[in-house]
Coordinates of C-alpha atoms and ligand atoms in Angstrom, one line a residue:
M1395 CA -44.7 12.0 -16.9
A1396 CA -47.3 12.6 -19.8
E1397 CA -50.6 11.2 -18.9
P1398 CA -52.1 8.0 -20.3
L1399 CA -53.7 8.3 -23.8
I1400 CA -57.1 6.5 -24.3
Y1401 CA -58.4 6.5 -27.6
V1402 CA -62.1 6.9 -28.0
T1403 CA -63.5 5.3 -31.1
R1404 CA -66.8 7.7 -31.2
R1405 CA -68.1 10.9 -30.2
I1406 CA -68.8 11.1 -26.4
P1407 CA -70.1 14.4 -25.0
D1408 CA -67.6 16.5 -23.2
S1409 CA -69.4 16.1 -19.9
Y1410 CA -68.7 12.5 -19.5
L1411 CA -64.8 13.0 -20.0
E1412 CA -64.2 16.2 -18.0
P1413 CA -63.9 14.9 -14.7
Y1414 CA -61.1 12.6 -16.1
Q1415 CA -59.1 15.2 -18.0
D1416 CA -56.5 15.7 -15.1
R1417 CA -55.7 11.8 -15.2
F1418 CA -55.9 10.8 -19.2
H1419 CA -55.4 12.4 -22.5
F1420 CA -58.2 11.6 -24.6
E1421 CA -58.3 11.6 -28.4
C1422 CA -62.0 10.7 -29.9
W1423 CA -62.9 9.9 -33.4
E1424 CA -65.2 13.1 -34.1
K1425 CA -67.3 12.3 -37.1
E1426 CA -70.7 11.1 -36.1
E1427 CA -71.5 9.9 -39.9
E1428 CA -68.7 7.7 -40.7
P1429 CA -66.8 4.9 -38.4
V1430 CA -63.6 5.3 -37.3
P1431 CA -61.7 3.9 -40.7
R1432 CA -59.5 0.5 -39.8
E1433 CA -56.3 2.6 -40.6
V1434 CA -56.8 5.1 -38.2
L1435 CA -57.7 2.8 -35.4
L1436 CA -54.8 0.5 -36.3
E1437 CA -52.6 3.5 -36.1
R1438 CA -54.3 5.1 -33.0
A1439 CA -53.9 1.7 -31.0
Q1440 CA -50.4 1.9 -31.4
H1441 CA -49.7 4.8 -29.2
A1442 CA -52.9 4.4 -26.8
D1443 CA -52.9 3.2 -23.2
G1444 CA -56.4 2.5 -23.1
L1445 CA -59.2 2.0 -25.8
L1446 CA -62.7 3.0 -25.3
S1447 CA -64.6 0.8 -28.1
M1448 CA -67.9 -0.3 -29.8
V1449 CA -69.2 -3.4 -30.9
S1450 CA -68.6 -2.4 -34.6
D1451 CA -64.7 -1.9 -33.9
R1452 CA -62.6 -5.1 -34.8
I1453 CA -60.1 -5.8 -32.0
D1454 CA -58.4 -8.3 -33.7
G1455 CA -54.8 -10.1 -33.6
E1456 CA -53.5 -7.7 -36.1
L1457 CA -54.6 -4.7 -34.0
L1458 CA -53.3 -6.2 -30.6
A1459 CA -50.0 -7.2 -32.1
H1460 CA -49.2 -3.6 -33.0
A1461 CA -50.6 -2.0 -30.0
S1462 CA -47.2 -2.1 -28.0
Q1463 CA -48.4 0.0 -25.0
L1464 CA -52.1 -1.0 -24.5
K1465 CA -53.1 -2.0 -21.2
V1466 CA -56.9 -2.2 -21.6
V1467 CA -59.9 -2.2 -24.0
S1468 CA -62.8 -1.3 -22.2
N1469 CA -65.7 -2.0 -24.7
L1470 CA -69.3 0.1 -24.5
A1471 CA -71.2 -3.1 -24.9
V1472 CA -72.2 -6.4 -22.7
G1473 CA -71.4 -8.5 -26.1
Y1474 CA -67.7 -8.5 -27.0
D1475 CA -67.5 -10.9 -29.9
N1476 CA -65.6 -7.6 -31.8
I1477 CA -62.7 -8.5 -29.5
D1478 CA -60.1 -11.3 -29.8
I1479 CA -60.0 -12.2 -26.0
I1480 CA -57.7 -15.1 -26.1
E1481 CA -54.9 -13.1 -28.2
A1482 CA -55.5 -10.0 -25.5
K1483 CA -55.2 -12.4 -22.7
K1484 CA -51.8 -13.2 -24.2
R1485 CA -50.5 -10.2 -24.5
G1486 CA -51.7 -9.0 -20.7
I1487 CA -54.2 -6.4 -22.0
T1488 CA -57.3 -6.6 -19.7
V1489 CA -60.9 -6.2 -21.7
T1490 CA -64.0 -5.1 -19.8
N1491 CA -67.7 -4.7 -21.0
T1492 CA -70.9 -3.1 -19.6
P1493 CA -72.9 -6.0 -18.1
D1494 CA -76.0 -5.1 -15.7
V1495 CA -76.5 -1.5 -16.5
L1496 CA -78.2 -2.2 -20.0
T1497 CA -80.2 -5.5 -19.0
D1498 CA -83.4 -3.8 -18.6
T1499 CA -83.2 -1.3 -21.4
T1500 CA -82.7 -4.2 -23.8
A1501 CA -85.3 -6.4 -22.1
D1502 CA -87.6 -3.2 -22.7
L1503 CA -86.8 -2.9 -26.7
A1504 CA -87.3 -6.8 -27.2
F1505 CA -90.6 -6.4 -25.9
A1506 CA -91.1 -3.2 -28.0
L1507 CA -90.3 -5.1 -31.0
L1508 CA -92.7 -8.0 -30.0
M1509 CA -95.6 -5.5 -29.3
A1510 CA -94.9 -3.6 -32.5
T1511 CA -94.8 -6.6 -35.0
A1512 CA -97.7 -8.8 -33.4
R1513 CA -100.2 -5.7 -33.1
K1514 CA -98.9 -4.2 -36.2
V1515 CA -97.9 -0.6 -34.8
L1516 CA -95.6 0.6 -37.2
E1517 CA -98.0 -0.5 -39.8
A1518 CA -101.1 0.8 -38.3
S1519 CA -99.2 4.2 -37.7
D1520 CA -98.1 4.5 -41.4
F1521 CA -102.0 3.8 -42.4
V1522 CA -103.1 6.8 -40.9
K1523 CA -99.8 9.2 -41.8
E1524 CA -100.7 7.8 -45.5
N1525 CA -104.3 9.1 -45.3
Q1526 CA -105.8 5.5 -45.6
W1527 CA -108.1 5.5 -42.8
K1528 CA -111.5 6.0 -44.4
N1529 CA -113.4 3.2 -42.8
W1530 CA -113.7 0.9 -40.0
S1531 CA -113.7 -3.1 -40.3
P1532 CA -113.5 -5.7 -37.6
F1533 CA -110.3 -7.2 -38.9
L1534 CA -108.8 -4.0 -40.2
L1535 CA -105.2 -4.3 -39.2
A1536 CA -105.7 -7.0 -36.8
G1537 CA -102.5 -8.4 -35.1
S1538 CA -102.2 -11.3 -32.6
D1539 CA -102.3 -11.2 -29.0
I1540 CA -99.2 -11.0 -26.6
H1541 CA -101.2 -12.0 -23.2
H1542 CA -101.5 -15.8 -22.5
K1543 CA -99.1 -16.7 -25.4
T1544 CA -96.0 -18.7 -25.0
I1545 CA -92.6 -17.0 -25.2
G1546 CA -89.8 -19.1 -26.2
I1547 CA -86.2 -17.2 -25.1
V1548 CA -83.2 -18.8 -26.6
G1549 CA -80.3 -17.5 -24.1
M1550 CA -81.1 -17.6 -20.7
G1551 CA -78.5 -15.0 -19.2
R1552 CA -79.3 -11.3 -17.4
I1553 CA -81.1 -10.2 -20.6
G1554 CA -83.3 -13.3 -21.5
E1555 CA -84.1 -13.2 -17.4
A1556 CA -85.4 -9.6 -17.6
I1557 CA -87.5 -10.4 -20.8
A1558 CA -89.0 -13.5 -19.0
R1559 CA -89.9 -11.0 -16.1
R1560 CA -91.7 -8.8 -18.4
A1561 CA -93.2 -11.7 -20.0
K1562 CA -94.9 -12.7 -17.2
G1563 CA -96.2 -9.2 -16.3
F1564 CA -98.3 -10.1 -19.7
D1565 CA -99.4 -13.6 -18.5
M1566 CA -97.4 -15.4 -20.8
D1567 CA -96.1 -18.8 -20.3
V1568 CA -92.2 -18.6 -20.6
I1569 CA -90.0 -21.3 -22.4
Y1570 CA -86.3 -21.3 -22.8
H1571 CA -83.3 -22.8 -24.0
N1572 CA -79.7 -22.3 -22.8
R1573 CA -76.2 -23.9 -22.9
T1574 CA -77.0 -25.1 -19.5
R1575 CA -80.2 -25.4 -17.6
K1576 CA -80.8 -22.7 -14.8
Q1577 CA -82.7 -24.1 -12.0
D1578 CA -82.8 -21.2 -10.0
V1579 CA -84.5 -19.2 -12.8
E1580 CA -87.1 -22.2 -13.5
E1581 CA -88.3 -22.2 -9.8
K1582 CA -88.4 -18.2 -9.5
L1583 CA -90.2 -17.4 -12.7
P1584 CA -91.2 -19.8 -13.5
A1585 CA -89.6 -21.0 -16.7
E1586 CA -89.5 -24.4 -18.1
Y1587 CA -86.6 -25.7 -20.2
R1588 CA -86.9 -26.9 -23.7
G1589 CA -84.4 -28.5 -26.4
F1590 CA -83.8 -25.8 -29.2
E1591 CA -86.0 -27.4 -31.5
Q1592 CA -88.6 -28.3 -29.3
L1593 CA -88.8 -24.5 -28.0
L1594 CA -89.0 -23.4 -31.8
Q1595 CA -91.9 -26.0 -32.1
E1596 CA -94.2 -24.9 -29.1
A1597 CA -93.1 -20.8 -28.9
D1598 CA -95.7 -18.4 -30.1
Y1599 CA -92.8 -15.9 -30.2
V1600 CA -89.3 -16.8 -30.2
V1601 CA -86.6 -14.2 -29.1
S1602 CA -82.8 -14.6 -29.6
V1603 CA -80.7 -13.3 -26.6
V1604 CA -77.8 -15.4 -27.5
P1605 CA -74.2 -14.3 -27.3
L1606 CA -72.4 -14.5 -30.8
T1607 CA -69.7 -17.4 -30.5
E1608 CA -69.0 -20.1 -33.1
E1609 CA -71.8 -22.6 -31.9
T1610 CA -74.4 -19.9 -32.4
T1611 CA -73.5 -18.6 -35.6
K1612 CA -76.2 -19.2 -38.2
L1613 CA -78.2 -21.0 -35.2
F1614 CA -81.3 -19.6 -36.7
D1615 CA -81.3 -21.3 -40.1
E1616 CA -83.5 -22.7 -42.6
R1617 CA -84.4 -25.8 -40.6
A1618 CA -84.9 -23.7 -37.5
F1619 CA -87.5 -21.3 -39.5
K1620 CA -89.4 -24.5 -40.6
Y1621 CA -89.8 -25.7 -37.1
M1622 CA -91.4 -22.5 -36.1
K1623 CA -95.1 -22.1 -36.2
E1624 CA -96.8 -20.2 -39.0
T1625 CA -98.0 -17.7 -37.0
S1626 CA -94.8 -17.2 -34.9
I1627 CA -92.9 -14.0 -34.7
F1628 CA -89.2 -13.9 -34.4
I1629 CA -87.4 -11.4 -32.4
N1630 CA -83.3 -10.9 -32.3
V1631 CA -81.7 -8.3 -29.9
S1632 CA -78.5 -10.5 -29.8
R1633 CA -76.4 -10.6 -32.7
G1634 CA -77.3 -10.5 -36.3
A1635 CA -74.7 -13.4 -37.3
V1636 CA -76.9 -16.1 -35.2
V1637 CA -79.5 -15.7 -37.9
D1638 CA -78.9 -16.9 -41.8
E1639 CA -80.2 -13.7 -42.8
A1640 CA -81.1 -15.4 -46.2
A1641 CA -82.9 -18.0 -44.8
L1642 CA -84.9 -15.6 -42.6
E1643 CA -86.0 -13.7 -45.6
R1644 CA -87.3 -17.0 -47.5
A1645 CA -89.3 -17.6 -44.1
L1646 CA -90.7 -14.2 -44.2
K1647 CA -91.4 -14.2 -48.0
Q1648 CA -92.9 -17.5 -47.8
K1649 CA -95.2 -16.9 -44.8
E1650 CA -93.4 -19.9 -42.7
I1651 CA -93.3 -17.4 -40.0
S1652 CA -95.5 -14.4 -39.5
A1653 CA -93.2 -11.7 -38.8
A1654 CA -89.6 -10.6 -37.2
G1655 CA -88.4 -7.7 -35.3
L1656 CA -84.7 -7.2 -35.7
D1657 CA -82.5 -4.8 -33.8
V1658 CA -79.4 -6.4 -35.1
F1659 CA -77.7 -7.7 -38.5
T1660 CA -74.9 -9.5 -39.6
N1661 CA -72.8 -6.6 -41.3
E1662 CA -74.0 -3.6 -39.6
P1663 CA -74.6 -0.7 -40.4
I1664 CA -77.3 -1.9 -43.2
D1665 CA -78.9 0.2 -45.9
N1666 CA -82.6 0.3 -47.2
K1667 CA -81.6 -2.0 -50.0
H1668 CA -81.1 -4.9 -47.6
P1669 CA -83.6 -7.6 -48.5
L1670 CA -85.0 -7.7 -45.0
V1671 CA -85.6 -4.1 -45.2
A1672 CA -88.0 -4.2 -48.0
L1673 CA -90.2 -6.9 -46.4
E1674 CA -93.6 -5.7 -45.0
N1675 CA -93.6 -8.3 -42.1
C1676 CA -90.2 -7.4 -40.9
I1677 CA -89.1 -4.1 -38.6
C1678 CA -85.6 -3.1 -38.8
L1679 CA -84.0 -1.1 -36.1
P1680 CA -80.7 0.4 -36.2
H1681 CA -78.9 -1.5 -33.3
I1682 CA -80.8 0.5 -30.3
G1683 CA -81.3 -2.2 -27.8
S1684 CA -79.4 -0.3 -25.0
A1685 CA -80.0 3.1 -26.4
S1686 CA -81.8 5.0 -23.8
L1687 CA -80.4 8.2 -22.3
E1688 CA -80.0 6.7 -19.0
T1689 CA -78.4 3.5 -19.9
R1690 CA -76.0 5.0 -22.3
G1691 CA -74.9 7.2 -19.8
Q1692 CA -74.0 4.6 -17.2
M1693 CA -72.4 2.3 -20.0
I1694 CA -69.9 5.3 -20.5
E1695 CA -69.4 5.8 -16.6
L1696 CA -68.7 2.3 -16.5
C1697 CA -66.3 2.3 -19.3
L1698 CA -64.6 5.0 -17.6
E1699 CA -64.4 3.3 -14.1
N1700 CA -62.9 0.2 -15.8
L1701 CA -60.0 2.5 -17.8
T1702 CA -59.4 4.4 -14.7
A1703 CA -58.9 1.1 -12.5
V1704 CA -56.8 -0.8 -14.7
L1705 CA -54.4 2.1 -16.0
G1706 CA -54.3 3.0 -11.9
G1707 CA -53.1 -0.6 -11.5
E1708 CA -56.1 -2.0 -10.1
S1709 CA -58.5 -4.5 -11.0
A1710 CA -61.2 -3.5 -13.8
K1711 CA -64.6 -3.3 -12.1
T1712 CA -66.2 -5.5 -15.0
P1713 CA -63.7 -7.7 -16.6
V1714 CA -64.1 -10.0 -19.4
T1715 CA -62.6 -13.2 -18.1
Q1716 CA -63.8 -15.8 -20.8
A1717 CA -63.6 -15.8 -24.8
Ligands
LIG764 C1 -74.6 -1.7 -27.6 C2 -75.0 -4.2 -27.5 O1 -74.8 -0.6 -26.8 O2 -74.4 -4.4 -25.0 C3 -74.4 -4.7 -26.4 O3 -73.6 -5.9 -26.4 O4 -75.2 -4.5 -28.6 C4 -75.4 -2.8 -27.3 O5 -76.0 -2.7 -26.1 C5 -74.4 -1.3 -28.8 O6 -73.7 -2.5 -29.6 C6 -73.2 0.0 -28.9 O7 -71.9 -0.3 -28.6

């Protein structure tokens, strides 16, 4: 019998796939500079037993309907808003994600964005590189402190908690908003629960770590930015679509908030014509929350373990259980 076919939607170094070569036949989209075209994905999915997918691949009803052999979709991300989970379940297709292994790395990046925006790190670096450092003056490139400020975390899941732990290391006060209150986190950290609007009003820095769902789409809208302080900084390491980007652009331009640090955008990838890129008080990163060598390696390994389990007739290690 032929080995099961696994279609991998990006290039993954051979060293990760080699240990599995005797069990599976891998086909990978090899071009680094462009994402797999929709028609190629649809066509390959029809023949594949397993997919190793990324967040920018739309695994929707149309794709699943034609993928008659498909048993498992192993998504290289903790988020799975790119996959129609209900449709997959109906068709008996297991969906897996990569929780836990990326928690600390993503929390590190949220902090990197917070520190870079609050202390004007990129602006200051450009200042030196552009040879503008001719003198010193007391308020030259003066930013705002992080220590002893209040961080407001929206979405107290694993990554939210890891950000809160880091904030404690910086002597910050932690307030959070979540669908459900988390008594254990409140006692352990400690952190205090706030209603969404109250959090926006009280926090010096607001960090979004909410998953993208119908309820969180454009959660950060014009009203939300108006609630925030003029000195507030907004950080987003979750999904771009939780933000009304036009409203954020206005809030940054009109200085309703002080700055933003964004790792994610509604339609990725963005180019340098994107209105948020042009703003001097906005740092834009290319969705690198989990991008450390160690973590990306662990994410790939977890994806492969999930594929092996499901195609071997066993339960997935980290299945997605709810939409
Ligand atoms: C992914 C992410 O690594 O885990 C998520 O949900 O957004 C990132 O960690 C990235 O999107 C590549 O798939």
